[in-house]
Short mmCIF file of C-alpha atoms in Angstrom, two decimals:
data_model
loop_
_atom_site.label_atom_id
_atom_site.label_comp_id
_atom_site.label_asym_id
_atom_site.label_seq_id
_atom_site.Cartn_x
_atom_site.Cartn_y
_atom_site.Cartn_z
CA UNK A 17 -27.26 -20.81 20.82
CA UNK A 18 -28.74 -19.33 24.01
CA UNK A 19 -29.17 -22.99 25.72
CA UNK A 20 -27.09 -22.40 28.64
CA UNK A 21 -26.15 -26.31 28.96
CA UNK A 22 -23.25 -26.71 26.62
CA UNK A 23 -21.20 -23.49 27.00
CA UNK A 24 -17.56 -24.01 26.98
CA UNK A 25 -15.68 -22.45 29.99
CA UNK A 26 -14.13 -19.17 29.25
CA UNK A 27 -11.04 -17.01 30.64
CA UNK A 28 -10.74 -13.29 29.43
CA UNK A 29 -7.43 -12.04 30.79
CA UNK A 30 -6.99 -8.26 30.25
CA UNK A 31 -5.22 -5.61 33.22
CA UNK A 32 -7.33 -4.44 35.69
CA UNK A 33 -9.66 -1.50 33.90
CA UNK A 34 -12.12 -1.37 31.37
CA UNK A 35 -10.36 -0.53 28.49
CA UNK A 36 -10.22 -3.01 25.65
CA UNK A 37 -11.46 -5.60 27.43
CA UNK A 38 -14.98 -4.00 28.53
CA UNK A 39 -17.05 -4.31 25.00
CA UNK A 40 -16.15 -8.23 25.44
CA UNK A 41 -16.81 -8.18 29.29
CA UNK A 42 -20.60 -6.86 28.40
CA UNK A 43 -20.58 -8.51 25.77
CA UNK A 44 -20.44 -11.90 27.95
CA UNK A 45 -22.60 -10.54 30.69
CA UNK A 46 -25.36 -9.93 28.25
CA UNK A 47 -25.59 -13.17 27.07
CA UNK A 48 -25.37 -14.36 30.27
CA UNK A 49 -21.98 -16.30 29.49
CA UNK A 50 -20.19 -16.83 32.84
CA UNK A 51 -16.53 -16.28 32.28
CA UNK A 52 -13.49 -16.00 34.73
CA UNK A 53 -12.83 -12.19 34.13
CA UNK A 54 -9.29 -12.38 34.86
CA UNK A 55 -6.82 -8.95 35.56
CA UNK A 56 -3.62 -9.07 35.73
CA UNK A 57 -1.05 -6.56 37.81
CA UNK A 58 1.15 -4.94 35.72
CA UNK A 59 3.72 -7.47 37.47
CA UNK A 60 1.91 -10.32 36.24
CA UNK A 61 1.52 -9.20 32.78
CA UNK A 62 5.24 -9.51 32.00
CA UNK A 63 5.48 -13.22 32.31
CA UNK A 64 2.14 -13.33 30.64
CA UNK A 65 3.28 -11.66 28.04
CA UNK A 66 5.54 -13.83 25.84
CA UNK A 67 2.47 -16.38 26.04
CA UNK A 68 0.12 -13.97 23.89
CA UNK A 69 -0.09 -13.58 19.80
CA UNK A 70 0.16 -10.05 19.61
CA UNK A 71 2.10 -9.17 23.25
CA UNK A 72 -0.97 -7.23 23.87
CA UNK A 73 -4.29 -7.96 26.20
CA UNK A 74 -6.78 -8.92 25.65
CA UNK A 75 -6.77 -12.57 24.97
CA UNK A 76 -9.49 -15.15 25.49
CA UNK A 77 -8.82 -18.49 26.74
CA UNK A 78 -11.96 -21.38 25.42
CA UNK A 79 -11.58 -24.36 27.26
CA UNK A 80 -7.97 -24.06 27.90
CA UNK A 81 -7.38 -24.02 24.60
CA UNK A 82 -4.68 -21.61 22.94
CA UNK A 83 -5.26 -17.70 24.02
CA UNK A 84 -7.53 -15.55 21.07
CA UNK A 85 -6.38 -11.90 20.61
CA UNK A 86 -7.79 -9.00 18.99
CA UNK A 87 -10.06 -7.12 21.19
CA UNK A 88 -12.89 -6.32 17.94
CA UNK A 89 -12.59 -9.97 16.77
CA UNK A 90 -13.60 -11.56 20.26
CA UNK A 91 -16.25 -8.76 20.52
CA UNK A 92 -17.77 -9.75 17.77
CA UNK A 93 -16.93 -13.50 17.96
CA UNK A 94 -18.68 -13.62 21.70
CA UNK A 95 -21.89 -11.77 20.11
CA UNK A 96 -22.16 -14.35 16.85
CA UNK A 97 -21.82 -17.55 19.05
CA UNK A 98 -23.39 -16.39 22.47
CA UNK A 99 -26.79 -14.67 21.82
CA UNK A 100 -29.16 -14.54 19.30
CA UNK A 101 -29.50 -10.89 19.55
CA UNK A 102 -25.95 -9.32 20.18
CA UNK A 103 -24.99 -9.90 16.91
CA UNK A 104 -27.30 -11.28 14.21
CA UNK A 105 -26.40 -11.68 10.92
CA UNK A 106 -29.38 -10.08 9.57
CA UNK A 107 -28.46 -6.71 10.88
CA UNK A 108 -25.21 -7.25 9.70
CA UNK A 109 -24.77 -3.60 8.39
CA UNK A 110 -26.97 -1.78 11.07
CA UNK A 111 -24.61 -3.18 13.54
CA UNK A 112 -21.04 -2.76 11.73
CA UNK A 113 -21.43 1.09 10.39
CA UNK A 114 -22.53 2.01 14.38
CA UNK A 115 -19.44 -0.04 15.46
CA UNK A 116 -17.72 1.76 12.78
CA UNK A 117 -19.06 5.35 13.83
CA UNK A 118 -17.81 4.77 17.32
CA UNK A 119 -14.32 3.42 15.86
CA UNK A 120 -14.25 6.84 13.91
CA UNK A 121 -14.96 9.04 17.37
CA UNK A 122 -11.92 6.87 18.72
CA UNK A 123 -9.57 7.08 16.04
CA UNK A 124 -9.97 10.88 15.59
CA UNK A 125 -9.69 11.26 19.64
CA UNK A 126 -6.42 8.65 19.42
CA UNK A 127 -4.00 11.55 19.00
CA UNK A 128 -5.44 13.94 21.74
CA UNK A 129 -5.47 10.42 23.96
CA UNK A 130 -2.27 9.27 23.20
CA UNK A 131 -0.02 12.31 23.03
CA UNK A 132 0.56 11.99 26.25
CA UNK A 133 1.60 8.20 26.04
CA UNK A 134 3.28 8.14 23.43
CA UNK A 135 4.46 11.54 21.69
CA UNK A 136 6.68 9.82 19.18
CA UNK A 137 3.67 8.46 16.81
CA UNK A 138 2.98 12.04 16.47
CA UNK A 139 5.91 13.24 15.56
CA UNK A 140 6.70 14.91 19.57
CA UNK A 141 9.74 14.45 21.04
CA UNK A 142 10.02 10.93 23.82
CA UNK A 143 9.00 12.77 27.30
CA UNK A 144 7.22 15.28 25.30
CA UNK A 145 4.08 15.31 27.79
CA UNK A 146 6.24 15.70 30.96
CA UNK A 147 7.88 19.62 29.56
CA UNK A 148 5.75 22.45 30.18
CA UNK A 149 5.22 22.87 26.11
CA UNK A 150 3.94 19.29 26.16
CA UNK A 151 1.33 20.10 29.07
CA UNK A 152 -0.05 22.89 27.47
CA UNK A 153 -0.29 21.11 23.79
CA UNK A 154 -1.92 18.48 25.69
CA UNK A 155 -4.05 20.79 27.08
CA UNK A 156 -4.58 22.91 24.04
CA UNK A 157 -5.07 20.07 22.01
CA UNK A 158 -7.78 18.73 24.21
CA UNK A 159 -9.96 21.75 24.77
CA UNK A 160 -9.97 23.03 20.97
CA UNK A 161 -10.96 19.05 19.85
CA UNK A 162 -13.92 19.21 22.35
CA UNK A 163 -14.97 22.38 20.87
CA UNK A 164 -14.71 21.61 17.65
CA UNK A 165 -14.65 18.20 16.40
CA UNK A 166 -16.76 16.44 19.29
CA UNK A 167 -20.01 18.00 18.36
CA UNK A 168 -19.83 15.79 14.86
CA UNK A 169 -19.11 13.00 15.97
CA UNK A 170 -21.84 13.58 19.11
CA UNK A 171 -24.37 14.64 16.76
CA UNK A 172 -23.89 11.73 14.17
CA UNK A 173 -24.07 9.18 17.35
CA UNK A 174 -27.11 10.68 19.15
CA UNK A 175 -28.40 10.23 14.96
CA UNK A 176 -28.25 6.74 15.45
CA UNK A 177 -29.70 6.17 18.80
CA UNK A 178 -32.52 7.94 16.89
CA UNK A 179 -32.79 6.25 13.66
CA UNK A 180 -33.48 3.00 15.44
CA UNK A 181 -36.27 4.38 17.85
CA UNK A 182 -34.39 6.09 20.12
CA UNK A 183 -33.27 2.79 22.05
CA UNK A 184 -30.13 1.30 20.71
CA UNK A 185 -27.44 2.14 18.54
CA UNK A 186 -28.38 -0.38 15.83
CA UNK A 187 -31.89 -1.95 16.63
CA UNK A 188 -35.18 -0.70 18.68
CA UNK A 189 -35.53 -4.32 20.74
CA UNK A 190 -32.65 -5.25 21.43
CA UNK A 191 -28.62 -4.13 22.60
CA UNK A 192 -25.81 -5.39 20.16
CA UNK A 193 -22.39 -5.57 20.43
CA UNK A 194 -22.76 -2.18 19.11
CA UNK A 195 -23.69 -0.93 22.14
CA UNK A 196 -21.49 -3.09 24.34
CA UNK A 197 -18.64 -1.08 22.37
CA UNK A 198 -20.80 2.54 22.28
CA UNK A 199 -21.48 2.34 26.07
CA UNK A 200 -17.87 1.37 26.73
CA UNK A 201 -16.36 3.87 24.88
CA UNK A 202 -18.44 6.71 25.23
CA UNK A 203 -18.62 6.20 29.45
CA UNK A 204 -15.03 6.15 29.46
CA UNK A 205 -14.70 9.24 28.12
CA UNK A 206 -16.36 11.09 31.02
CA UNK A 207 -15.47 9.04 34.12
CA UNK A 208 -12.72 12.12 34.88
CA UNK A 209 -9.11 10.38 34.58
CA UNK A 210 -8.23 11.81 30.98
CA UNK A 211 -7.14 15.86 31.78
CA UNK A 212 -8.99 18.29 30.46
CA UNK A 213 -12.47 16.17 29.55
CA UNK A 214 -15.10 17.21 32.10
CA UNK A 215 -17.38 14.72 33.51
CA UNK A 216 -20.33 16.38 32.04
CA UNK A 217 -19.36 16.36 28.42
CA UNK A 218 -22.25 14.07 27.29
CA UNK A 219 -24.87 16.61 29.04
CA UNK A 220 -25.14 18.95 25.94
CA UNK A 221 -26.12 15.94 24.00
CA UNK A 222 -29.32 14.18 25.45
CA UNK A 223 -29.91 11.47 23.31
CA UNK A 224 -26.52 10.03 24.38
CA UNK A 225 -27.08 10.64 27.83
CA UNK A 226 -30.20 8.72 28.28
CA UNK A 227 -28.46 5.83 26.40
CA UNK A 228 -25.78 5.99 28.64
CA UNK A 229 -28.36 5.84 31.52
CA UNK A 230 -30.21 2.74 30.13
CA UNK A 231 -28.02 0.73 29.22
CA UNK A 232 -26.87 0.77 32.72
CA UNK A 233 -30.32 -0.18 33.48
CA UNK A 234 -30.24 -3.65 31.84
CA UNK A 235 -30.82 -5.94 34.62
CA UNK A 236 -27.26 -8.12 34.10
CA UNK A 237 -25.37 -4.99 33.58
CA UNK A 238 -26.75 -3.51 36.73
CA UNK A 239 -25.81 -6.38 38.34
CA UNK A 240 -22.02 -6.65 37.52
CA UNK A 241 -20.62 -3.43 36.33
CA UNK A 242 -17.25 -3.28 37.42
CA UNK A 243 -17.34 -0.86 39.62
CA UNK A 244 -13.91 -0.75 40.81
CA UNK A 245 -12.32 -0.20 36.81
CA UNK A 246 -10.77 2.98 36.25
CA UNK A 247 -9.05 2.64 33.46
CA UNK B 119 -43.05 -20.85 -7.05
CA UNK B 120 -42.28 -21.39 -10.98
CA UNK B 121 -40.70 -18.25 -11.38
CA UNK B 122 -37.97 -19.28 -7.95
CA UNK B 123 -37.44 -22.58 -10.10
CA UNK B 124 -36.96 -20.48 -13.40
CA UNK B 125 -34.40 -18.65 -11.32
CA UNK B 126 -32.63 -21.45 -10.22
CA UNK B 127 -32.19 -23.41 -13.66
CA UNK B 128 -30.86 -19.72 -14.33
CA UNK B 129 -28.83 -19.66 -10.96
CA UNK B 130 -27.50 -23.20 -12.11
CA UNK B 131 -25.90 -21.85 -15.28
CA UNK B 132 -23.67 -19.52 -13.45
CA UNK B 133 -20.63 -20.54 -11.83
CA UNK B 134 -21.26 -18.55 -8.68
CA UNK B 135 -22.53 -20.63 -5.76
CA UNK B 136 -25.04 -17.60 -5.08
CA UNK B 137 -28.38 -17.16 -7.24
CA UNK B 138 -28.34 -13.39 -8.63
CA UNK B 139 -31.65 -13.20 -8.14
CA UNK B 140 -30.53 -13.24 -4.48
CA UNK B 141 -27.87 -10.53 -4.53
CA UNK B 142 -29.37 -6.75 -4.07
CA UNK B 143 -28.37 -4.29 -6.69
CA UNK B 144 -25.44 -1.90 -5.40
CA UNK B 145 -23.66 1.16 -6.02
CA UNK B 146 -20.71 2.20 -4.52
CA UNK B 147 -19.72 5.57 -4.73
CA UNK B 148 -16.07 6.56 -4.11
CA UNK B 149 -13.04 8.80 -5.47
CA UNK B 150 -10.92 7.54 -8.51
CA UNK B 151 -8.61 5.86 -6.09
CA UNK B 152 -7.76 2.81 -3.99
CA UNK B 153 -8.06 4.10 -0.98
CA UNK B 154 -10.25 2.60 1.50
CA UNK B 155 -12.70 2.06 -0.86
CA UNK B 156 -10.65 -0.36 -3.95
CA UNK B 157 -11.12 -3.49 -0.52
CA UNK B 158 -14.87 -3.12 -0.96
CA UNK B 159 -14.58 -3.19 -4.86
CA UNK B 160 -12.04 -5.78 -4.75
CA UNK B 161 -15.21 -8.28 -2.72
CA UNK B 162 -17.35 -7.38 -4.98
CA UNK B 163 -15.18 -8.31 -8.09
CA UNK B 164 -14.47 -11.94 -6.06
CA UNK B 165 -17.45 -12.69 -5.86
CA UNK B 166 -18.26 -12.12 -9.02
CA UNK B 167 -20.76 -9.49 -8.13
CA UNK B 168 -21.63 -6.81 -10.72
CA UNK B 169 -21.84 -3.14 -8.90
CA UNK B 170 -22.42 0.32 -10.14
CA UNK B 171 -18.80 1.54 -9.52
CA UNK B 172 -19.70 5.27 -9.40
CA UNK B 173 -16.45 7.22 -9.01
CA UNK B 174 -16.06 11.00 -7.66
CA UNK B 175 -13.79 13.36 -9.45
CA UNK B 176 -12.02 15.15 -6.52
CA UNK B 177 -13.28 18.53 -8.55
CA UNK B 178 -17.12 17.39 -8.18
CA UNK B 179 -16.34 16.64 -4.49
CA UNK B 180 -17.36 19.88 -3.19
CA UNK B 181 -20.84 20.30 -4.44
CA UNK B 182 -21.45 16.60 -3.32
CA UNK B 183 -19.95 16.64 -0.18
CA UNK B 184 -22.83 18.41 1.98
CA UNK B 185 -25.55 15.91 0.39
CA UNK B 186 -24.23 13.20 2.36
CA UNK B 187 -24.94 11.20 5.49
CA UNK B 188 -21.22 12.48 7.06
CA UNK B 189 -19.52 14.28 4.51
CA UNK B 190 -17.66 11.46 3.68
CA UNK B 191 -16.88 8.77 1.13
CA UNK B 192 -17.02 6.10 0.51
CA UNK B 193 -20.87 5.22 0.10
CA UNK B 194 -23.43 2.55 -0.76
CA UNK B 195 -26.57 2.19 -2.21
CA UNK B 196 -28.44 -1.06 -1.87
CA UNK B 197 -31.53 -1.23 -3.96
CA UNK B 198 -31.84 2.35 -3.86
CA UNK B 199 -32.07 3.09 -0.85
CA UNK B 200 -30.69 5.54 1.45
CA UNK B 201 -26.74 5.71 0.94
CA UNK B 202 -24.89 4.04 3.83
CA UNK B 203 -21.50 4.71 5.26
CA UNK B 204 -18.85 3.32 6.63
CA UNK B 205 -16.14 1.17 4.47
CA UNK B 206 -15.63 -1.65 6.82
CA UNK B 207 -18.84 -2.24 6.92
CA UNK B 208 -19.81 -2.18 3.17
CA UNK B 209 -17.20 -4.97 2.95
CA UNK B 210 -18.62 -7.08 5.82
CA UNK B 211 -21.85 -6.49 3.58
CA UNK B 212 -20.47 -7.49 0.64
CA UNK B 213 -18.77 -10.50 1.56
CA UNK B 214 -22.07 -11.92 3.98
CA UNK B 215 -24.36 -10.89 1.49
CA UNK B 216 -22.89 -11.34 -2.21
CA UNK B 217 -20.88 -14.44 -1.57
CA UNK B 218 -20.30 -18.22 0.54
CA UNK B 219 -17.09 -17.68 0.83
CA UNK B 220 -15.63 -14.11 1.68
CA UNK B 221 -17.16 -13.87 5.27
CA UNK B 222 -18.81 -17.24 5.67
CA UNK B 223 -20.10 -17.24 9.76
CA UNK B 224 -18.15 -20.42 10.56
CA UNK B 225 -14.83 -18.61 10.13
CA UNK B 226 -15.92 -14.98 11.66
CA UNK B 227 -12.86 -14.94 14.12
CA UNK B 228 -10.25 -16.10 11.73
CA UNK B 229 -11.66 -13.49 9.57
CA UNK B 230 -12.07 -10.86 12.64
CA UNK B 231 -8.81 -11.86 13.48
CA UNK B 232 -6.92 -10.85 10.65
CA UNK B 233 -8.51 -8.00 9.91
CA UNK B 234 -7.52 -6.50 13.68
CA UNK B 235 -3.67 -7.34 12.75
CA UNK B 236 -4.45 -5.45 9.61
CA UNK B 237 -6.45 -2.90 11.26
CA UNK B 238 -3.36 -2.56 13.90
CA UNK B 239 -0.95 -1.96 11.21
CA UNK B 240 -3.19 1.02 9.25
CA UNK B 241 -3.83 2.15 12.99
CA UNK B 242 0.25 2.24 13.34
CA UNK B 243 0.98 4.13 9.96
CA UNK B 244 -2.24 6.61 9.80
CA UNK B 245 -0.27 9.40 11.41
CA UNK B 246 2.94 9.10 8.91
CA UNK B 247 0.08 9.28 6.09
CA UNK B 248 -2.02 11.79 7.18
CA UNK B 249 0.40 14.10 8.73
CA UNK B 250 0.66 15.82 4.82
CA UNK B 251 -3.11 16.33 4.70
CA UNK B 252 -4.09 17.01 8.17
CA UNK B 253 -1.49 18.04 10.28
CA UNK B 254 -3.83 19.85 12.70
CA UNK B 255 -5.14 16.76 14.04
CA UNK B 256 -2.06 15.87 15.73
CA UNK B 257 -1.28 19.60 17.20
CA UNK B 258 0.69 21.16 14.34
CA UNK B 259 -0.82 24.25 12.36
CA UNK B 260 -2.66 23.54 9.55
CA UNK B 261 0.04 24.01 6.32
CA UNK B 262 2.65 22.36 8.34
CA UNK B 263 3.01 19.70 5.48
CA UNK B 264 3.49 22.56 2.85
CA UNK B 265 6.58 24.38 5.58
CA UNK B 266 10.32 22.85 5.21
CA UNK B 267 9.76 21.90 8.79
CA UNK B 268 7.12 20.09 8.07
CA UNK B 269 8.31 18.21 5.23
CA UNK B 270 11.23 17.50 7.09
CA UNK B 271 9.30 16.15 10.40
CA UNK B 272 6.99 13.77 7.72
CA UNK B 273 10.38 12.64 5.81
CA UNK B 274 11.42 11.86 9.77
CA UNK B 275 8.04 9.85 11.02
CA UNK B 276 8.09 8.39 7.45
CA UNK B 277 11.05 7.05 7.56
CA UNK B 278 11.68 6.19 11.67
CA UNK B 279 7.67 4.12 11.00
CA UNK B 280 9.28 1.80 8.21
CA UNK B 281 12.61 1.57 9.91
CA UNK B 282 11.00 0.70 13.74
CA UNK B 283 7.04 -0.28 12.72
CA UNK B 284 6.74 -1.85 9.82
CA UNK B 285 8.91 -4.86 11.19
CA UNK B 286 6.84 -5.60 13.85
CA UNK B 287 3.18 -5.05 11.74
CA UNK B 288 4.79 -7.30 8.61
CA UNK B 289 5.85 -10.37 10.97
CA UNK B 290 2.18 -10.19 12.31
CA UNK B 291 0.81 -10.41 8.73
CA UNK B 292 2.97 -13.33 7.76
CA UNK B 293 2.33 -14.97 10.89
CA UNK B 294 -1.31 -14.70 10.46
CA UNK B 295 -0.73 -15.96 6.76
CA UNK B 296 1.37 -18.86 7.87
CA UNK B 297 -0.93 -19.93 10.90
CA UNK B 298 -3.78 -19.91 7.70
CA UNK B 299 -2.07 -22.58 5.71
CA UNK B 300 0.67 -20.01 4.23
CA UNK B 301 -1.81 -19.18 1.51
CA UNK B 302 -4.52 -16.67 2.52
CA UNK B 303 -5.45 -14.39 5.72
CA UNK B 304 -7.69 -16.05 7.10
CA UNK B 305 -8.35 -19.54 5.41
CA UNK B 306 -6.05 -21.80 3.13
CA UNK B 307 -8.63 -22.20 0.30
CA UNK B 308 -10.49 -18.95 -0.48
CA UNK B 309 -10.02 -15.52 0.03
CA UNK B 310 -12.00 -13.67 2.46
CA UNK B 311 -12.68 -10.11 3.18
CA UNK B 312 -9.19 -10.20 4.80
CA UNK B 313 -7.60 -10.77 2.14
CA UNK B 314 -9.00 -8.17 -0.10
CA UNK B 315 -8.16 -5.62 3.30
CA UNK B 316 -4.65 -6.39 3.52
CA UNK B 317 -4.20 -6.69 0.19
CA UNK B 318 -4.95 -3.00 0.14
CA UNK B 319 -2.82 -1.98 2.70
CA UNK B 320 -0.08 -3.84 1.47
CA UNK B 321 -0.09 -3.09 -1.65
CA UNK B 322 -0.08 1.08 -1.29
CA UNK B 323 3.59 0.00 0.14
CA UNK B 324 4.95 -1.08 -3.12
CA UNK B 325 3.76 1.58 -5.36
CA UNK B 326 6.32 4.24 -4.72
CA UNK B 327 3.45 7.00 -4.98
CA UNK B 328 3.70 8.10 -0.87
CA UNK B 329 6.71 10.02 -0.32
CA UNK B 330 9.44 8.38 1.49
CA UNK B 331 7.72 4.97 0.98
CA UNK B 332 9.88 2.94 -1.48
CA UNK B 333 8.57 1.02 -3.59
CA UNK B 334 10.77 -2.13 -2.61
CA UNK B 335 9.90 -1.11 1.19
CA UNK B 336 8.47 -4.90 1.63
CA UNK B 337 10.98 -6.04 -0.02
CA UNK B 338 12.64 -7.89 2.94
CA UNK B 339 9.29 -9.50 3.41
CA UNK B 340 8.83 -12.18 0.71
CA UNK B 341 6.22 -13.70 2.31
CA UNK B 342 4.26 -10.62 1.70
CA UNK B 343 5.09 -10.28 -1.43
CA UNK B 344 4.38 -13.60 -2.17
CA UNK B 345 0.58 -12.99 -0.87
CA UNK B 346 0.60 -9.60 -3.24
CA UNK B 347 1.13 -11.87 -6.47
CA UNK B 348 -0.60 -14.76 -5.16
CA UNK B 349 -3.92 -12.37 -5.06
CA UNK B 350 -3.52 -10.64 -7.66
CA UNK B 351 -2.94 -13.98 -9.97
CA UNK B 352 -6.71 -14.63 -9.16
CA UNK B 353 -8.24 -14.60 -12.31
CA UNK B 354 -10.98 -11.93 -11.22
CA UNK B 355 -8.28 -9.76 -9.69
CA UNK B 356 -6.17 -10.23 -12.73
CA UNK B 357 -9.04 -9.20 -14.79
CA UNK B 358 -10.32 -6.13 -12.94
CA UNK B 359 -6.66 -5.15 -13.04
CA UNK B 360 -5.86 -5.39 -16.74
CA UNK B 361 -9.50 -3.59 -17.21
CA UNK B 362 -8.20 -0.62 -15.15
CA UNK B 363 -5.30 0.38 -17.47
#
């Protein structure tokens, strides 16, 4: 599946920041799949919009054909049919309970992250985040889950790196779409644009540093990390 | 070489399209609840896969609780080895490894697919559902559930999630059923592991056992209750069911 001769032409469509959309970007880049990384202005995504599954981003285009949603499904879709080695089905499990590790570090971050966004799924008042009370939960919030429930899920992740020879999350040879999603998700969360998460939260925990370090060393990521994404 | 052709005469009298010889021996290990881990049982059952189904009294929980990988259940044991974690992927596992037809490779994004919708609508509700147990993960102090604030905010989310959510999460679900065939998830002639995943969800909202759930609160949703009988009329589900009581 790695013959680069009969590769369909692709269109990922997703706003202008890593986000959801990064796992898949790497994903492609890894495999060396060209693709048409499209971002839309916020502008552009409401005409866009009504045109999607889910009203949500991302969606992959194949060959003009109708536009695939769910951000995990074309992660993992892109690694099956691209590469050999992203996504093997004989390191099914290896691969899935690190994707599922990193899911768990998101999902217990969500309400910290999205608080601010949108205060209502927690039970906060709409416009909670903008009142002084709101700032300081945020803030509150923030610091005490850094203290205290980071280390865990730090710990258990730098635990995996290790199990598998200290290289990757899920194999010694070779990244997965385990780490497209780990590298994603974990450099996010120190680039500086979410309050009260320091830049340097990853330096107390080596083994996730020095991932974080190669896997921007892999030759096609070097070459084509977005470096203008913010998220 | 004889004994692979003594397994396959064997292989040959069984119905399943998978030689047992092929399938490893498993244990799951879980509370005496659905949960997230009845999806993973509910694969194995399908695919007519005997498992150790080793269940936790909440009591024993405790004491067992700091011999594990992450202090968590559910896990598995494959050929006993070291227990694994992490429920999702058990059923991945289970449906690659124990059967042709749960999580065959050819259909991985349908599957993928349906599993994200179901995945968004679990994602949508957690808070409601967890704002009893663990309040302190979304900012409030930790009895919160037990104050009459607190019971009055959950009553509040509760209710606000099936009156403003739910609509949204259920037409998803029934489109993703209807763009199948308007049989299963992911597929119009088996079940996959999507199936047994939103079965799961769907089903804890027609039990009337979460508070301020009703138990007709998919009611206005027939095809979803539709897919509820229509999987558990499967003759393995029906079984494992009727075994239960």
């Amino acid at each position: 599946m790695t013959s680069t001769s009969a590769k369909p032409s692709i269109k990922l469509t997703y706003f202008d920041i890593a986000g959801r959309a990064e796992p898949i970007r790497l994903a492609l880049v890894l495999s060396n799949t060209p693709f048409d990384d499209e971002r839309l202005s916020r502008e552009e995504w409401q005409s866009f919009k009504p045109k999607t599954p889910y009203g949500q981003l991302p969606v992959m285009t194949i060959d003009n054909g109708e536009p695939m949603a769910q951000s995990m499904a074309l992660l993992r879709y892109v690694g099956a049919t691209f590469s050999d080695t992203l996504y093997p089905r004989e390191h099914l499990y290896e691969i899935e309970e690190a994707m599922n590790i990193l899911d768990d570090f998101w999902t217990y971050w969500a309400p910290c992250m999205f608080i601010g966004m949108s205060p209502q799924s927690f039970g906060y008042p709409e416009g909670f985040a903008q009142t002084d009370e709101g700032k300081e939960k945020i803030k509150q919030m923030r610091t005490k889950w850094l203290e205290t429930v980071l280390p865990e899920h730090a710990n258990h992740m730098s635990r995996l790196i290790e199990k598998h020879g200290g290289v990757w999350m899920a194999s010694k040879e070779h990244p997965t779409v385990a780490d497209c999603m780990a590298y994603a998700t974990l450099d996010a969360f120190t680039r500086g644009y979410i309050d009260h998460v320091p830049t340097d939260c990853w330096d107390k925990y080596p083994a996730i540093k020095a991932y974080l370090e190669r896997f921007k060393e892999l030759p096609e990521v070097k070459e084509c990390l977005s470096s203008e994404s913010t998220i | 070489m004889f004994v692979s052709l003594f397994f396959a005469i064997i292989s040959l009298l069984f119905s399943t399209t998978m030689t047992s010889a092929t399938k490893p021996s498993i244990k799951l290990t879980y509370f005496d609840i659905a949960g997230v881990g009845e999806q993973v049982r509910l694969a194995f059952v399908l695919s007519k896969t005997p498992f150790e189904d080793d269940r936790v009294n909440f009591s024993n929980w405790p004491a067992l609780k700091p011999t594990t990988p992450s202090g968590k259940l559910p896990l598995m044991t494959i050929d006993g080895g070291a227990p694994r974690t992490q429920s999702m992927a058990m059923l991945r596992y289970v449906g690659a490894t124990c059967s042709d037809t749960l999580y065959p490779r050819e259909q991985l994004f349908d599957i993928e697919e349906a599993l994200g919708v179901v995945n968004d609508f679990w994602t949508s509700w957690s808070p409601c559902l967890y704002m009893g147990m663990s309040p302190q993960d979304f900012g409030y102090p930790q009895d919160f559930g037990k104050t009459d604030e607190g019971k009055e905010k959950i009553k509040q989310m509760r209710t606000n999630w099936l009156e403003t959510k739910l609509p949204e999460h259920a037409k998803h679900i029934a489109s993703m059923i209807e763009k199948s065939g308007g049989v299963w998830m992911a597929s119009k002639d088996q079940p996959t592991i999507a199936d047994c995943a939103a079965f799961c969800q769907l089903n804890a909202f027609t039990r009337g056992y979460m508070d301020h759930v009703p138990a007709d609160s998919l009611s206005k949703y027939p095809e979803l209750t539709a897919f509820l009988e229509r999987f558990k009329a499967l003759p393995e589900v029906k079984e494992w069911y009727a075994a239960a009581k």
